[in-house]
Amino acid sequence: MRTPKVKLEKESIVVKVGGSILDHEPYLKSLATDIALLHSTGARLLVVHGGGPQISRMMKEKGKEINFVEGLRVTDEETMEIILASLLGWVNPTITCLLNKCGARAIGLSGVDGGLVRARRHKHIRGGREVDLGFVGDVREIDSSLILKLVDSGYIPVIASIGIGEEGKPYNINADTIAAELAVAIGATRLILMTDVEGVMVNRGATPGLLTKIQVSQAQRLIEEGEIRAGMIPKVQAAIRALEGGVDRVYILNGYRRNCLLDKLFEDKEIGTDMVNG
């Protein structure tokens, strides 16, 4: 067993797993093994997942048109049914089963269970006008009592990125956003956002390429300047929210790099992007 240089016992860590990794079984198995090993050291772990590619694939199979507005999936009632079927019928059980196979005690949930993630409808403004995205939600409130009981009992909660609205209907919420809000709610020390690129990349300036360390103020400026774009924006915004909410460190790591989780947490290797307050 690898021995961490940093003491992780009883430290609360939230790991967000991106949907693209779920389509590559060897990498997902490797990540599950690392999470289980990390859990065995005494770290208190919470796993959050999305499932964008899996949802899109199911929509295509059903002949459902796929529409995005500035990175957000337009979610009517039929699309919401597909999201529920994909995340709760395949993605969540797959991750949970793998973790249990690796020796961890994982339990699958969604933000709907126990009113864990309470949502409100997202109001999206584009060109000065509100665009109706359907059942796309923002996090209104987190009730962390259930997951804290599970974590304290030695379980790893595996949470699908769905919330429940005030009217009792499910909402599709960005998984990075939920991961950040949960990290703040449980007082996590670290938030780890697994993605399919090396980290935050920039193309201009004195040091183009991977940013191995970035402060909140710098990240905000890079978003405004258009240097941080597309799918990296919600990840960086989630990281900012977590750091401003009291999380000590946020790491954005490439899930296709084997053992990246252990390399970062056990060896403190300079991989991915470290985000800190400031």
mmCIF file of C-alpha atoms in Angstrom, residues 103-237:
data_model
loop_
_atom_site.group_PDB
_atom_site.id
_atom_site.type_symbol
_atom_site.label_atom_id
_atom_site.label_comp_id
_atom_site.label_asym_id
_atom_site.label_seq_id
_atom_site.Cartn_x
_atom_site.Cartn_y
_atom_site.Cartn_z
ATOM 1 C CA GLY A 103 -13.410 -3.157 -0.833
ATOM 2 C CA ALA A 104 -15.022 0.173 -0.010
ATOM 3 C CA ARG A 105 -18.478 0.531 1.533
ATOM 4 C CA ALA A 106 -20.217 2.663 -1.077
ATOM 5 C CA ILE A 107 -23.881 3.566 -1.191
ATOM 6 C CA GLY A 108 -25.623 5.145 -4.181
ATOM 7 C CA LEU A 109 -27.803 8.228 -3.794
ATOM 8 C CA SER A 110 -29.002 11.260 -5.684
ATOM 9 C CA GLY A 111 -29.623 14.778 -4.505
ATOM 10 C CA VAL A 112 -33.329 13.916 -4.323
ATOM 11 C CA ASP A 113 -32.812 11.361 -1.516
ATOM 12 C CA GLY A 114 -33.621 12.789 1.891
ATOM 13 C CA GLY A 115 -33.941 16.254 0.348
ATOM 14 C CA LEU A 116 -30.142 16.318 0.138
ATOM 15 C CA VAL A 117 -29.966 18.877 -2.698
ATOM 16 C CA ARG A 118 -32.846 21.321 -2.817
ATOM 17 C CA ALA A 119 -33.069 23.099 -6.145
ATOM 18 C CA ARG A 120 -34.649 26.095 -7.779
ATOM 19 C CA ARG A 121 -35.225 26.585 -11.494
ATOM 20 C CA HIS A 122 -32.233 28.167 -13.205
ATOM 21 C CA LYS A 123 -32.938 31.557 -14.747
ATOM 22 C CA HIS A 124 -30.721 31.861 -17.799
ATOM 23 C CA ILE A 125 -30.219 35.266 -19.385
ATOM 24 C CA ARG A 126 -28.897 35.433 -22.923
ATOM 25 C CA GLY A 127 -28.665 38.667 -24.874
ATOM 26 C CA GLY A 128 -30.668 40.448 -22.209
ATOM 27 C CA ARG A 129 -33.562 37.989 -22.448
ATOM 28 C CA GLU A 130 -34.478 35.019 -20.271
ATOM 29 C CA VAL A 131 -34.192 31.634 -21.997
ATOM 30 C CA ASP A 132 -36.364 28.776 -20.740
ATOM 31 C CA LEU A 133 -34.111 25.754 -20.189
ATOM 32 C CA GLY A 134 -36.807 23.644 -18.572
ATOM 33 C CA PHE A 135 -35.832 21.493 -15.596
ATOM 34 C CA VAL A 136 -32.331 22.885 -15.204
ATOM 35 C CA GLY A 137 -31.679 23.828 -11.612
ATOM 36 C CA ASP A 138 -29.413 25.749 -9.293
ATOM 37 C CA VAL A 139 -28.612 24.611 -5.775
ATOM 38 C CA ARG A 140 -30.906 26.388 -3.327
ATOM 39 C CA GLU A 141 -29.918 24.531 -0.177
ATOM 40 C CA ILE A 142 -27.955 21.474 0.980
ATOM 41 C CA ASP A 143 -29.165 19.252 3.817
ATOM 42 C CA SER A 144 -26.001 17.349 4.663
ATOM 43 C CA SER A 145 -27.381 15.438 7.663
ATOM 44 C CA LEU A 146 -27.921 12.167 5.775
ATOM 45 C CA ILE A 147 -24.531 12.032 4.086
ATOM 46 C CA LEU A 148 -22.705 13.040 7.272
ATOM 47 C CA LYS A 149 -24.337 10.106 9.065
ATOM 48 C CA LEU A 150 -23.268 7.784 6.257
ATOM 49 C CA VAL A 151 -19.720 9.142 6.147
ATOM 50 C CA ASP A 152 -19.419 8.907 9.934
ATOM 51 C CA SER A 153 -20.538 5.257 9.654
ATOM 52 C CA GLY A 154 -17.728 4.456 7.220
ATOM 53 C CA TYR A 155 -19.643 4.671 3.930
ATOM 54 C CA ILE A 156 -18.738 6.494 0.730
ATOM 55 C CA PRO A 157 -21.908 8.220 -0.546
ATOM 56 C CA VAL A 158 -22.008 8.229 -4.362
ATOM 57 C CA ILE A 159 -24.300 11.064 -5.404
ATOM 58 C CA ALA A 160 -25.933 11.651 -8.807
ATOM 59 C CA SER A 161 -26.227 15.297 -9.845
ATOM 60 C CA ILE A 162 -29.984 15.714 -9.475
ATOM 61 C CA GLY A 163 -31.806 18.020 -7.068
ATOM 62 C CA ILE A 164 -35.405 18.323 -5.961
ATOM 63 C CA GLY A 165 -37.441 21.473 -6.557
ATOM 64 C CA GLU A 166 -39.881 23.142 -4.184
ATOM 65 C CA GLU A 167 -42.750 21.628 -6.175
ATOM 66 C CA GLY A 168 -41.325 18.138 -5.627
ATOM 67 C CA LYS A 169 -39.974 17.604 -9.151
ATOM 68 C CA PRO A 170 -36.390 16.575 -10.005
ATOM 69 C CA TYR A 171 -33.976 19.049 -11.575
ATOM 70 C CA ASN A 172 -30.880 18.535 -13.680
ATOM 71 C CA ILE A 173 -27.948 20.311 -11.973
ATOM 72 C CA ASN A 174 -24.333 20.609 -13.078
ATOM 73 C CA ALA A 175 -22.269 18.014 -11.193
ATOM 74 C CA ASP A 176 -19.348 20.395 -10.577
ATOM 75 C CA THR A 177 -21.777 22.820 -8.936
ATOM 76 C CA ILE A 178 -23.267 20.160 -6.662
ATOM 77 C CA ALA A 179 -19.797 18.883 -5.748
ATOM 78 C CA ALA A 180 -18.700 22.375 -4.711
ATOM 79 C CA GLU A 181 -21.834 23.032 -2.666
ATOM 80 C CA LEU A 182 -21.530 19.666 -0.916
ATOM 81 C CA ALA A 183 -17.861 20.320 -0.167
ATOM 82 C CA VAL A 184 -18.810 23.605 1.500
ATOM 83 C CA ALA A 185 -21.749 22.040 3.357
ATOM 84 C CA ILE A 186 -19.727 19.215 4.942
ATOM 85 C CA GLY A 187 -16.678 21.366 5.669
ATOM 86 C CA ALA A 188 -14.431 19.471 3.262
ATOM 87 C CA THR A 189 -10.765 20.363 3.160
ATOM 88 C CA ARG A 190 -10.309 19.342 -0.477
ATOM 89 C CA LEU A 191 -12.438 19.214 -3.606
ATOM 90 C CA ILE A 192 -11.151 17.186 -6.550
ATOM 91 C CA LEU A 193 -12.686 17.716 -9.976
ATOM 92 C CA MET A 194 -11.795 14.877 -12.345
ATOM 93 C CA THR A 195 -11.980 15.791 -16.022
ATOM 94 C CA ASP A 196 -10.597 14.658 -19.403
ATOM 95 C CA VAL A 197 -7.874 17.309 -19.827
ATOM 96 C CA GLU A 198 -4.685 18.036 -17.889
ATOM 97 C CA GLY A 199 -6.165 21.010 -16.041
ATOM 98 C CA VAL A 200 -6.709 24.713 -16.691
ATOM 99 C CA MET A 201 -5.018 25.615 -19.972
ATOM 100 C CA VAL A 202 -4.349 29.093 -21.378
ATOM 101 C CA ASN A 203 -3.211 30.044 -24.874
ATOM 102 C CA ARG A 204 -1.955 33.594 -24.416
ATOM 103 C CA GLY A 205 0.213 35.549 -22.023
ATOM 104 C CA ALA A 206 3.754 35.032 -20.797
ATOM 105 C CA THR A 207 3.229 31.387 -19.795
ATOM 106 C CA PRO A 208 0.832 29.641 -22.232
ATOM 107 C CA GLY A 209 -0.093 26.048 -21.482
ATOM 108 C CA LEU A 210 -1.099 24.306 -18.262
ATOM 109 C CA LEU A 211 -1.557 26.454 -15.163
ATOM 110 C CA THR A 212 -0.310 24.259 -12.332
ATOM 111 C CA LYS A 213 -1.423 26.735 -9.672
ATOM 112 C CA ILE A 214 -4.020 29.469 -9.857
ATOM 113 C CA GLN A 215 -5.624 31.876 -7.410
ATOM 114 C CA VAL A 216 -9.298 32.813 -7.352
ATOM 115 C CA SER A 217 -8.659 36.400 -8.478
ATOM 116 C CA GLN A 218 -6.572 35.180 -11.425
ATOM 117 C CA ALA A 219 -9.200 32.600 -12.393
ATOM 118 C CA GLN A 220 -11.962 35.198 -12.420
ATOM 119 C CA ARG A 221 -9.880 37.457 -14.652
ATOM 120 C CA LEU A 222 -9.097 34.624 -17.082
ATOM 121 C CA ILE A 223 -12.802 33.814 -17.426
ATOM 122 C CA GLU A 224 -13.579 37.468 -18.170
ATOM 123 C CA GLU A 225 -10.760 37.595 -20.739
ATOM 124 C CA GLY A 226 -12.019 34.447 -22.479
ATOM 125 C CA GLU A 227 -8.899 32.445 -21.677
ATOM 126 C CA ILE A 228 -10.911 29.910 -19.678
ATOM 127 C CA ARG A 229 -13.646 28.669 -21.990
ATOM 128 C CA ALA A 230 -16.394 26.120 -22.619
ATOM 129 C CA GLY A 231 -16.611 23.172 -20.233
ATOM 130 C CA MET A 232 -13.790 24.441 -18.038
ATOM 131 C CA ILE A 233 -15.831 27.482 -16.978
ATOM 132 C CA PRO A 234 -18.294 25.622 -14.688
ATOM 133 C CA LYS A 235 -15.389 23.681 -13.154
ATOM 134 C CA VAL A 236 -13.444 26.825 -12.342
ATOM 135 C CA GLN A 237 -16.584 28.588 -11.105
#
